[in-house]
Coordinates of C-alpha atoms and ligand atoms in Angstrom, one line a residue:
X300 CA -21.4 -17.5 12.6
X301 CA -18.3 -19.2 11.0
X302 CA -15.1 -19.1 12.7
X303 CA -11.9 -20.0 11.4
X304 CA -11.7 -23.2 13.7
X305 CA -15.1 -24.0 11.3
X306 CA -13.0 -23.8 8.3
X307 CA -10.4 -26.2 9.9
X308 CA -7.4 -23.1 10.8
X309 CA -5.8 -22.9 13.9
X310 CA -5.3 -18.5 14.3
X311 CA -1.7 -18.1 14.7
X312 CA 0.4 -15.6 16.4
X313 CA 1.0 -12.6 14.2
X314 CA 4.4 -11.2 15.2
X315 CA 5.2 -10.1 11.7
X316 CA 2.9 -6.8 11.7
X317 CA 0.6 -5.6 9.3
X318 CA 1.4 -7.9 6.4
X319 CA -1.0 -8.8 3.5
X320 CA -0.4 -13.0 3.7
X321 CA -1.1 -13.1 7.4
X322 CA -4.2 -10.3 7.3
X323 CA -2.8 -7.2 7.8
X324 CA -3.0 -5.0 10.5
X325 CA -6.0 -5.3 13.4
X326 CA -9.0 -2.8 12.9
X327 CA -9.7 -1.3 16.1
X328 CA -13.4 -1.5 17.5
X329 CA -14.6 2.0 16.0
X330 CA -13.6 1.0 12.3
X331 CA -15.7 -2.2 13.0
X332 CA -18.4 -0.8 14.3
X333 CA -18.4 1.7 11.0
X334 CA -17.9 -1.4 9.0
X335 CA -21.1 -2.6 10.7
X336 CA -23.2 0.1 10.7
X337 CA -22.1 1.0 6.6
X338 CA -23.4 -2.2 5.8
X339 CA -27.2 -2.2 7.3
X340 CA -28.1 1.0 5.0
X341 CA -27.3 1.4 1.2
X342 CA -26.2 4.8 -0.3
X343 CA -25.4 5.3 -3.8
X344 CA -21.1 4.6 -4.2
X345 CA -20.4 7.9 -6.5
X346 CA -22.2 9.9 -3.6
X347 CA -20.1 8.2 -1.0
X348 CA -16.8 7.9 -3.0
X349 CA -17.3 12.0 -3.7
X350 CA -17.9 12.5 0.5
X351 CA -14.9 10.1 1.2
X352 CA -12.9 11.9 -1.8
X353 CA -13.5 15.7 -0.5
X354 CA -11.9 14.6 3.0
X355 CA -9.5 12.0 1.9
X356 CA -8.5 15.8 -0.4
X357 CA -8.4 17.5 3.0
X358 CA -6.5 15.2 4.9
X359 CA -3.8 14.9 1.6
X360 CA -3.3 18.2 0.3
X361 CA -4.4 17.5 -3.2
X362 CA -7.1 18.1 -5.2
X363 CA -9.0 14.7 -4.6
X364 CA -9.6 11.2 -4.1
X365 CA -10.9 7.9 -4.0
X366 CA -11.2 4.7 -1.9
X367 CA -9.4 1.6 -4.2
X368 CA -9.7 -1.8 -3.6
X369 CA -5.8 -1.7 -1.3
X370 CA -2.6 0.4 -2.7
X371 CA -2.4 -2.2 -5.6
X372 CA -5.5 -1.5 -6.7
X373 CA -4.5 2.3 -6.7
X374 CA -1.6 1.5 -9.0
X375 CA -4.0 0.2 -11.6
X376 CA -7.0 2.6 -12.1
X377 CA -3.7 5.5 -11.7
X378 CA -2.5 4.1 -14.4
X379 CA -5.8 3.4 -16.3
X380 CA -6.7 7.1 -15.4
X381 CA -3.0 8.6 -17.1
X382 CA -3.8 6.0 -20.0
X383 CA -7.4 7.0 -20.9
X384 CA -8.2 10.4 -19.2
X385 CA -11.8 10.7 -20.4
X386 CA -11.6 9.3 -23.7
X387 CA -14.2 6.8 -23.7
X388 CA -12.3 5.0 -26.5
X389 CA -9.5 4.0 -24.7
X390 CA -11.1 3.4 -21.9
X391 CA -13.4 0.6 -23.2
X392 CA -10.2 -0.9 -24.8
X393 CA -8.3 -1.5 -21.8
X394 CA -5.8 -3.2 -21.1
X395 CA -5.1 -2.9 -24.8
X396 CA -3.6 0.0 -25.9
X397 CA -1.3 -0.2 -29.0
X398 CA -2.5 2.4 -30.4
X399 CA -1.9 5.4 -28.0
X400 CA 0.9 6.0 -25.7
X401 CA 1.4 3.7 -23.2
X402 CA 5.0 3.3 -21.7
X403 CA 5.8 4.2 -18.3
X404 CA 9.3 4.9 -17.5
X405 CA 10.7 3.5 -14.5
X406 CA 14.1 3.1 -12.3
X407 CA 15.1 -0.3 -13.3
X408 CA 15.9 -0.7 -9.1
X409 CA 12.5 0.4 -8.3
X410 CA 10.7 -2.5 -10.2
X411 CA 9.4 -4.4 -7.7
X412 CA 6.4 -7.5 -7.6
X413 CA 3.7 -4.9 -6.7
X414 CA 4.4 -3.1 -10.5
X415 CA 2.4 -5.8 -12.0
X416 CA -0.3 -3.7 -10.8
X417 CA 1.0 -1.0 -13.3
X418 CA 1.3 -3.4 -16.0
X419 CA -1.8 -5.3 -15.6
X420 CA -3.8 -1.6 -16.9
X421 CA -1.4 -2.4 -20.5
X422 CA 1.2 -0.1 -19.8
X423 CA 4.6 -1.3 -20.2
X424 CA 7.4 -0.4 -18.6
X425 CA 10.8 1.3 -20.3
X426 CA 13.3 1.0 -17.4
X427 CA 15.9 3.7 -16.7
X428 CA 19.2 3.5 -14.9
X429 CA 21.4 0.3 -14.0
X430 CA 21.4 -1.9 -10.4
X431 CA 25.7 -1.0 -10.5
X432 CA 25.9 -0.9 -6.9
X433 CA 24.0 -4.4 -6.4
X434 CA 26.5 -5.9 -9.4
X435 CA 29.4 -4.1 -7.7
X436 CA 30.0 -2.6 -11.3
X437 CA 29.9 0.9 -10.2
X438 CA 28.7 3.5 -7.5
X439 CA 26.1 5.3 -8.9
X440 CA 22.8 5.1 -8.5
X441 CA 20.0 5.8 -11.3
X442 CA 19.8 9.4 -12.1
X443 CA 17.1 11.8 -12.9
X444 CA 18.3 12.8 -16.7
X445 CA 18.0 9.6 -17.5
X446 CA 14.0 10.0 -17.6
X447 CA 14.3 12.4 -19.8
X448 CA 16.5 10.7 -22.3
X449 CA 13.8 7.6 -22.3
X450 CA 10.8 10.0 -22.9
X451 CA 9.3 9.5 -26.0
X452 CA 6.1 9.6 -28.1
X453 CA 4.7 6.8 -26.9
X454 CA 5.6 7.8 -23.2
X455 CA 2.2 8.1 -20.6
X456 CA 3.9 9.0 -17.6
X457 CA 6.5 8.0 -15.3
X458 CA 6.2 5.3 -12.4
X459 CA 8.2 6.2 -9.0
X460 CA 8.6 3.6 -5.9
X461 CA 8.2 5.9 -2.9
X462 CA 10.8 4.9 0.3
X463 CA 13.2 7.1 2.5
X464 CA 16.4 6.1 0.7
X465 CA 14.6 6.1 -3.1
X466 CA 17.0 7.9 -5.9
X467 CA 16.9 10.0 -8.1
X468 CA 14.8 12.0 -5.7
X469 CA 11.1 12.7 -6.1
X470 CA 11.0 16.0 -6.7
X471 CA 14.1 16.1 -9.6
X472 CA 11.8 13.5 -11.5
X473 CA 8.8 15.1 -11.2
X474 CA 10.6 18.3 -13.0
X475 CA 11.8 16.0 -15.5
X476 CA 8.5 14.6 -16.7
X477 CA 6.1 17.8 -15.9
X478 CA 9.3 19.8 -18.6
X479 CA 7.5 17.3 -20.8
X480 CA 3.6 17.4 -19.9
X481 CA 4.2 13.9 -18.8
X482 CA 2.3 12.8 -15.3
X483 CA 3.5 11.1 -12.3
X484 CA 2.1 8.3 -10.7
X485 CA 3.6 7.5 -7.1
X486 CA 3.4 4.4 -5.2
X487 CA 3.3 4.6 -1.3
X488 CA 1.6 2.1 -0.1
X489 CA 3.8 1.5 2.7
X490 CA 5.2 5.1 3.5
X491 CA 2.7 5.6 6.5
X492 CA 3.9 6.1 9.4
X493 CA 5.0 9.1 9.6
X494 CA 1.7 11.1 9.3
X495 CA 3.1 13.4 7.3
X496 CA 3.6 11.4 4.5
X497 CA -0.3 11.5 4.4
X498 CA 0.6 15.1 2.6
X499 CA 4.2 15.6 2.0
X500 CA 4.8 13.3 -1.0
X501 CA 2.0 15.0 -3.1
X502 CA 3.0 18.5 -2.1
X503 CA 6.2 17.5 -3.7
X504 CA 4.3 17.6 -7.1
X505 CA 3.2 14.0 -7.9
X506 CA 0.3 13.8 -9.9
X507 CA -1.0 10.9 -8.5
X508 CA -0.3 8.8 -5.1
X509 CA -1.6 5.6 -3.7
X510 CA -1.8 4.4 -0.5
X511 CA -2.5 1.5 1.3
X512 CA -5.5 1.2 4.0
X513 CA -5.0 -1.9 5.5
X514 CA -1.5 -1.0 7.0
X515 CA -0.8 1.6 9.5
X516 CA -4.3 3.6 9.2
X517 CA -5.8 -0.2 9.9
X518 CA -8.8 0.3 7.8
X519 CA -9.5 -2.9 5.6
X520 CA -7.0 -5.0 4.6
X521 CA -9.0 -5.0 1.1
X522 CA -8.7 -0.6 1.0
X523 CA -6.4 1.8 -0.1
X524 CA -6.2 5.6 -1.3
X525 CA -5.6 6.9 -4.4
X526 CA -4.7 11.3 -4.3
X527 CA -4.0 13.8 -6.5
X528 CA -5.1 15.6 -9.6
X529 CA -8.5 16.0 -9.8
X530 CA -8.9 15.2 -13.6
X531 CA -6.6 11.8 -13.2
X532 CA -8.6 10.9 -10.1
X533 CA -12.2 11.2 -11.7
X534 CA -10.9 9.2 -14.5
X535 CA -9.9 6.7 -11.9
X536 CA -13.6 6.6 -10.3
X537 CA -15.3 6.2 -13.6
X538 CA -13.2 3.4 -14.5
X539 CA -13.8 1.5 -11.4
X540 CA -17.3 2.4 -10.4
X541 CA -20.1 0.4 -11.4
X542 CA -21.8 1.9 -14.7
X543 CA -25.3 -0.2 -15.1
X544 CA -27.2 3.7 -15.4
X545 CA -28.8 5.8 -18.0
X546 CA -27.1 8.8 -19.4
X547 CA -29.7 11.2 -19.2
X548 CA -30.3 10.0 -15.2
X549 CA -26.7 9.6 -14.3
X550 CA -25.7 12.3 -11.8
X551 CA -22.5 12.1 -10.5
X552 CA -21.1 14.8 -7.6
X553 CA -19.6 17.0 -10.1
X554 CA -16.4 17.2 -7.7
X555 CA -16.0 13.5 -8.3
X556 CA -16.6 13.6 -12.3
X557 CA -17.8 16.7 -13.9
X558 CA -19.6 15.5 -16.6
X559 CA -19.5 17.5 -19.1
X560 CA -15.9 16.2 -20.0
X561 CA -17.5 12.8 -21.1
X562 CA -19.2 12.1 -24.4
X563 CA -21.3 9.5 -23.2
X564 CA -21.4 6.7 -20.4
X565 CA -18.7 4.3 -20.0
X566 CA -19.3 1.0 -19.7
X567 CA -17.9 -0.9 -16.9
X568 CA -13.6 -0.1 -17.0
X569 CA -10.9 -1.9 -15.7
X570 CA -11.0 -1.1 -12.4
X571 CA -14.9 -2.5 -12.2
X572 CA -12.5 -5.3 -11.1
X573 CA -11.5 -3.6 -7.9
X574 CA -14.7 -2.1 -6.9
X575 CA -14.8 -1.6 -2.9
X576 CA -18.3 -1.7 -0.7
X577 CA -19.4 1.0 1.3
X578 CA -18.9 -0.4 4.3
X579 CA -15.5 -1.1 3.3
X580 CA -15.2 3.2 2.5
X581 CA -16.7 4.0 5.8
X582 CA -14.6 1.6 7.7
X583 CA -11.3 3.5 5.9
X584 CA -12.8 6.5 6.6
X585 CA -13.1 6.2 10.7
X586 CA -9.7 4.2 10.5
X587 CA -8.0 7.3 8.5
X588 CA -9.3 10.2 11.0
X589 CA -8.0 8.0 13.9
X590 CA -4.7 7.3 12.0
X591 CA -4.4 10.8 10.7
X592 CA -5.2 12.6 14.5
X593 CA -2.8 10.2 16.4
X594 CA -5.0 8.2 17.8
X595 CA -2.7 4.9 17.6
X596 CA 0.4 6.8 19.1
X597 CA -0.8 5.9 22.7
X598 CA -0.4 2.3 21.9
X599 CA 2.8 2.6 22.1
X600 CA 4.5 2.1 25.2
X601 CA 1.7 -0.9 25.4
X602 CA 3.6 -2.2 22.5
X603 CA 7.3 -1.6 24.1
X604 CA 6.1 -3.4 27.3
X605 CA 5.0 -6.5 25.0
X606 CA 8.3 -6.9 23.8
X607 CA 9.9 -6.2 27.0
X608 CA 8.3 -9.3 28.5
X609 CA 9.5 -11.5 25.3
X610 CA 12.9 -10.4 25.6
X611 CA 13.2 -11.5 29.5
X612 CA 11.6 -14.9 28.7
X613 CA 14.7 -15.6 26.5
X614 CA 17.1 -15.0 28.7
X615 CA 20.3 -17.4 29.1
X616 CA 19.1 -18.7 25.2
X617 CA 21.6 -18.8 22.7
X618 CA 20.2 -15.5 21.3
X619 CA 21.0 -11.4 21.8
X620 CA 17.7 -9.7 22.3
X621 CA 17.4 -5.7 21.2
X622 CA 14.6 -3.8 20.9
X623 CA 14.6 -1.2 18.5
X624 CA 12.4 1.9 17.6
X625 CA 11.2 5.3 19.4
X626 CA 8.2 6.7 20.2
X627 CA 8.6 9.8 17.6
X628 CA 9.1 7.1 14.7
X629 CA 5.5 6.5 14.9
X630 CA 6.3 2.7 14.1
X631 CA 5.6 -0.4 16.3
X632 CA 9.0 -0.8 18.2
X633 CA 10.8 -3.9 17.2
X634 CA 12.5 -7.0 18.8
X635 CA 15.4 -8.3 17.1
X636 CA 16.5 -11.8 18.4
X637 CA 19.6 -12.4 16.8
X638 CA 20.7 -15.9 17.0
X639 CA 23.8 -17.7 17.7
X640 CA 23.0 -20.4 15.2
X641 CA 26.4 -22.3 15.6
X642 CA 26.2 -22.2 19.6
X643 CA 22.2 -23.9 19.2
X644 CA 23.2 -26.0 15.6
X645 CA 20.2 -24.7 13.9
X646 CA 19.6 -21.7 12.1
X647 CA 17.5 -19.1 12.0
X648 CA 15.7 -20.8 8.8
X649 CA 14.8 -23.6 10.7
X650 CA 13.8 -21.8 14.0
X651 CA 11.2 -19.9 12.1
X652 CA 10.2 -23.1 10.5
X653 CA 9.6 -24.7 14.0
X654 CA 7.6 -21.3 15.1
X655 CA 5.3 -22.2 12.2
X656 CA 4.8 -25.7 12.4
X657 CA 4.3 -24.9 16.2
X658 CA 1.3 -25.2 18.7
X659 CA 0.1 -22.4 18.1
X660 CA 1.5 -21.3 15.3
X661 CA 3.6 -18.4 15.2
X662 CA 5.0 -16.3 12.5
X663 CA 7.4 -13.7 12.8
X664 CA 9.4 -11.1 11.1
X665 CA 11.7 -13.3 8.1
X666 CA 13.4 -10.2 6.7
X667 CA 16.8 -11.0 8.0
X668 CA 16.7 -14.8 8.5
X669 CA 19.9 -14.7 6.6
X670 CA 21.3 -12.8 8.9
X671 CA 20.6 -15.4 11.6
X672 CA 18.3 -13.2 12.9
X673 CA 14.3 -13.0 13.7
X674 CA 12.1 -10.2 14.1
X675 CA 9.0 -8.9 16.2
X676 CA 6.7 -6.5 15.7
X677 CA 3.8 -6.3 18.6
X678 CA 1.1 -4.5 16.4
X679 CA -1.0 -7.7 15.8
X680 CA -0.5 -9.4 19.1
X681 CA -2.7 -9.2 22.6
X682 CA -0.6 -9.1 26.1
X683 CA -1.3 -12.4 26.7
X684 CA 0.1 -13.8 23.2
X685 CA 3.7 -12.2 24.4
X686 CA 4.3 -14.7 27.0
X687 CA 3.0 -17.5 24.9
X688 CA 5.2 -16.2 22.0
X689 CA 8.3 -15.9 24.4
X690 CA 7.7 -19.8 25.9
X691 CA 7.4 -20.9 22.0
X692 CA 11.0 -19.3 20.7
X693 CA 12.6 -20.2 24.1
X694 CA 11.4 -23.7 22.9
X695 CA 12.8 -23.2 19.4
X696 CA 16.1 -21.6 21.0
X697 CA 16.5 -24.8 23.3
X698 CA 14.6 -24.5 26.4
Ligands
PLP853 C1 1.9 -3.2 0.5 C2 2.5 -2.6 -0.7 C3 1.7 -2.5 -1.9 C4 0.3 -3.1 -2.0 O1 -0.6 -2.4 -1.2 P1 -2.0 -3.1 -0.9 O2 -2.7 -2.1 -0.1 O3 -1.8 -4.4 -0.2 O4 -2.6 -3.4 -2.2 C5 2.3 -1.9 -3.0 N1 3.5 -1.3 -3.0 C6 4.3 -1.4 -1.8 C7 5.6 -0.8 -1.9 C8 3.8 -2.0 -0.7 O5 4.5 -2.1 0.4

């Protein structure tokens, strides 16, 4: 076997959670041992994808779905799926489509780096609404009417960045475009915890809803979930399954794609680019009925106590500890460790720096460095990293 020390890399600490760069979240032993087991035997994907579809339907609310290649991926063969249906034209032409609809309108403060993965299907973007509050030019935020003045002919939909405090809200945009026959596409890739969200966002009426797997349900960090409408979804699968068959032997589960809607076989879509193994789907699988029952709830206090023992190791440092988060969150509790950067003459830039450049390296939470402030989350650490994380920023803080 290969390790990483093989390679030449020194693991690190993970006290940032599950984030892509550093690997995502850790997949407890039953998704590995589903990994393992999926990959000694070979089933054909459009019979596993339909299986994994009908409960990933279940679990959701909607009418279907389909393993993707992480929430990304989801954005993509979503948006190839409202682009193309089941024309087999369009779909063949991908990511060029000048000559059908293809705008997605958008919030203008919900663009974000991940809506590449909109674009990169050849939709473009018609933004809506005006970032006033972040130019202090105003108070208001974008509102839903404003949709609805940007639809036109050449609109395919609408795009919608899913998070607690997101406006205009859901549900006021979703009557806006569905007035109009227009579909939309939601991401959430990061919206779990809470559980609920597994169902609640689509029962609000989006057509279409990705997750990501490799984040709290802790499948693969390579896996995500795309819900909804069962027409946009088997448009999805046929775009990203692999199509090397013969028409007149190619039996897809009819609850996947029914058929008789195509005129012929695709060729190999867009999404043929994000295809996902089947040991990848069965490892999202276990990791979704364990996220979805509670399973990783327990964990929690585990998690508290990790932090606990970091927080104690930096006492009498130039640094106020808090730990933050409840149990009925469903989150990892957090550490704040909010430094006094004049009283130490460093700041928090440059402590995180050190944590990285450290023996063993450690990286933690950098959303409010600029705050003078660093950040833990336990999910991706063992009980014996927390002391060694707690000697390592006593170090940085000093000691
Ligand atoms: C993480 C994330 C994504 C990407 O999800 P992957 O599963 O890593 O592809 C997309 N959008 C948002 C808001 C995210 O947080």
């Amino acid at each position: 076997m290969t390790s990483y020390q093989d390679l030449g890399l020194t693991p690190i600490i993970n006290a940032t959670g599950a984030v892509t760069r550093l690997g995502g979240a850790p997949m407890p032993p039953a998704v590995l041992e589903a990994f393992c087991e999926g990959a000694g035997q070979w089933v054909p994907l459009e019979q596993l994808q339909a299986a994994a579809g009908r409960r990933i339907a279940e679990l959701t609310g909607t009418e279907a779905g389909l393993v993707t290649a992480g929430s990304a991926a989801s954005l993509t063969l979503g948006t190839a799926a409202i682009l193309c249906g089941f024309d087999l034209g369009r779909i063949e032409r991908l990511p060029h489509c000048d000559d059908f609809p293809c705008e997605f309108v958008i919030a203008r403060e919900q663009r974000s780096g991940y809506d590449h993965a909109v674009r990169a299907a050849g939709a473009r973007f018609v933004e809506v609404g005006f970032n006033e509050i972040v130019s202090n030019a105003g108070v208001r935020r974008t509102e839903a009417w404003e949709y609805e003045a940007a639809f036109t002919e050449n609109t395919a939909g609408v795009f919608y960045g899913y998070g607690h405090d997101s406006q205009p809200p859901l549900p006021e945009v979703i009557e806006r475009a569905h007035r109009h026959g227009l579909p939309v596409l939601v991401d959430a890739a990061g919206e779990l915890p809470p559980k609920r969200n597994l169902s609640e966002i689509a029962a609000l009426g989006a057509d279409l809803v990705g997750f990501s797997g490799g984040k709290a349900i802790r499948g693969p960090q390579s896996t995500g979930i795309l819900c909804g409408r069962r027409d946009l979804v088997a448009s999805a699968a046929i775009q990203m399954l692999d199509m090397d068959d013969h028409l007149n032997l190619w039996d897809p589960p009819p609850e996947l794609v029914d058929r008789e809607k195509l005129d012929g076989l695709p060729r190999h879509g867009i999404g043929r680019i994000l295809k996902v193994s089947k040991e990848e789907v069965l490892a999202l699988m276990t990791a979704l009925e364990l996220f979805s029952s509670g399973a990783y709830d327990a964990e929690w206090s585990e998690q508290h106590a990790r932090l606990e023992t970091i927080a104690s190791g930096l006492s009498g440092r130039p640094a106020t500890c808090t730990i933050e988060g409840s149990i009925e969150a469903e989150r990892s509790p957090t550490l704040s460790i909010a430094i006094d950067e004049e009283a130490l003459g460093r700041t928090a830039f440059d402590v995180c720096r050190g944590l990285r450049n450290g023996t063993p390296p450690v990286y933690v939470g950098h959303g409010r460095l600029a705050q003078g402030t660093l950040v833990i989350n336990p999910l991706c650490m063992s009980d014996d990293q927390a002391p060694e994380l707690s000697r390592r920023i006593g170090e940085e803080l000093g000691g």
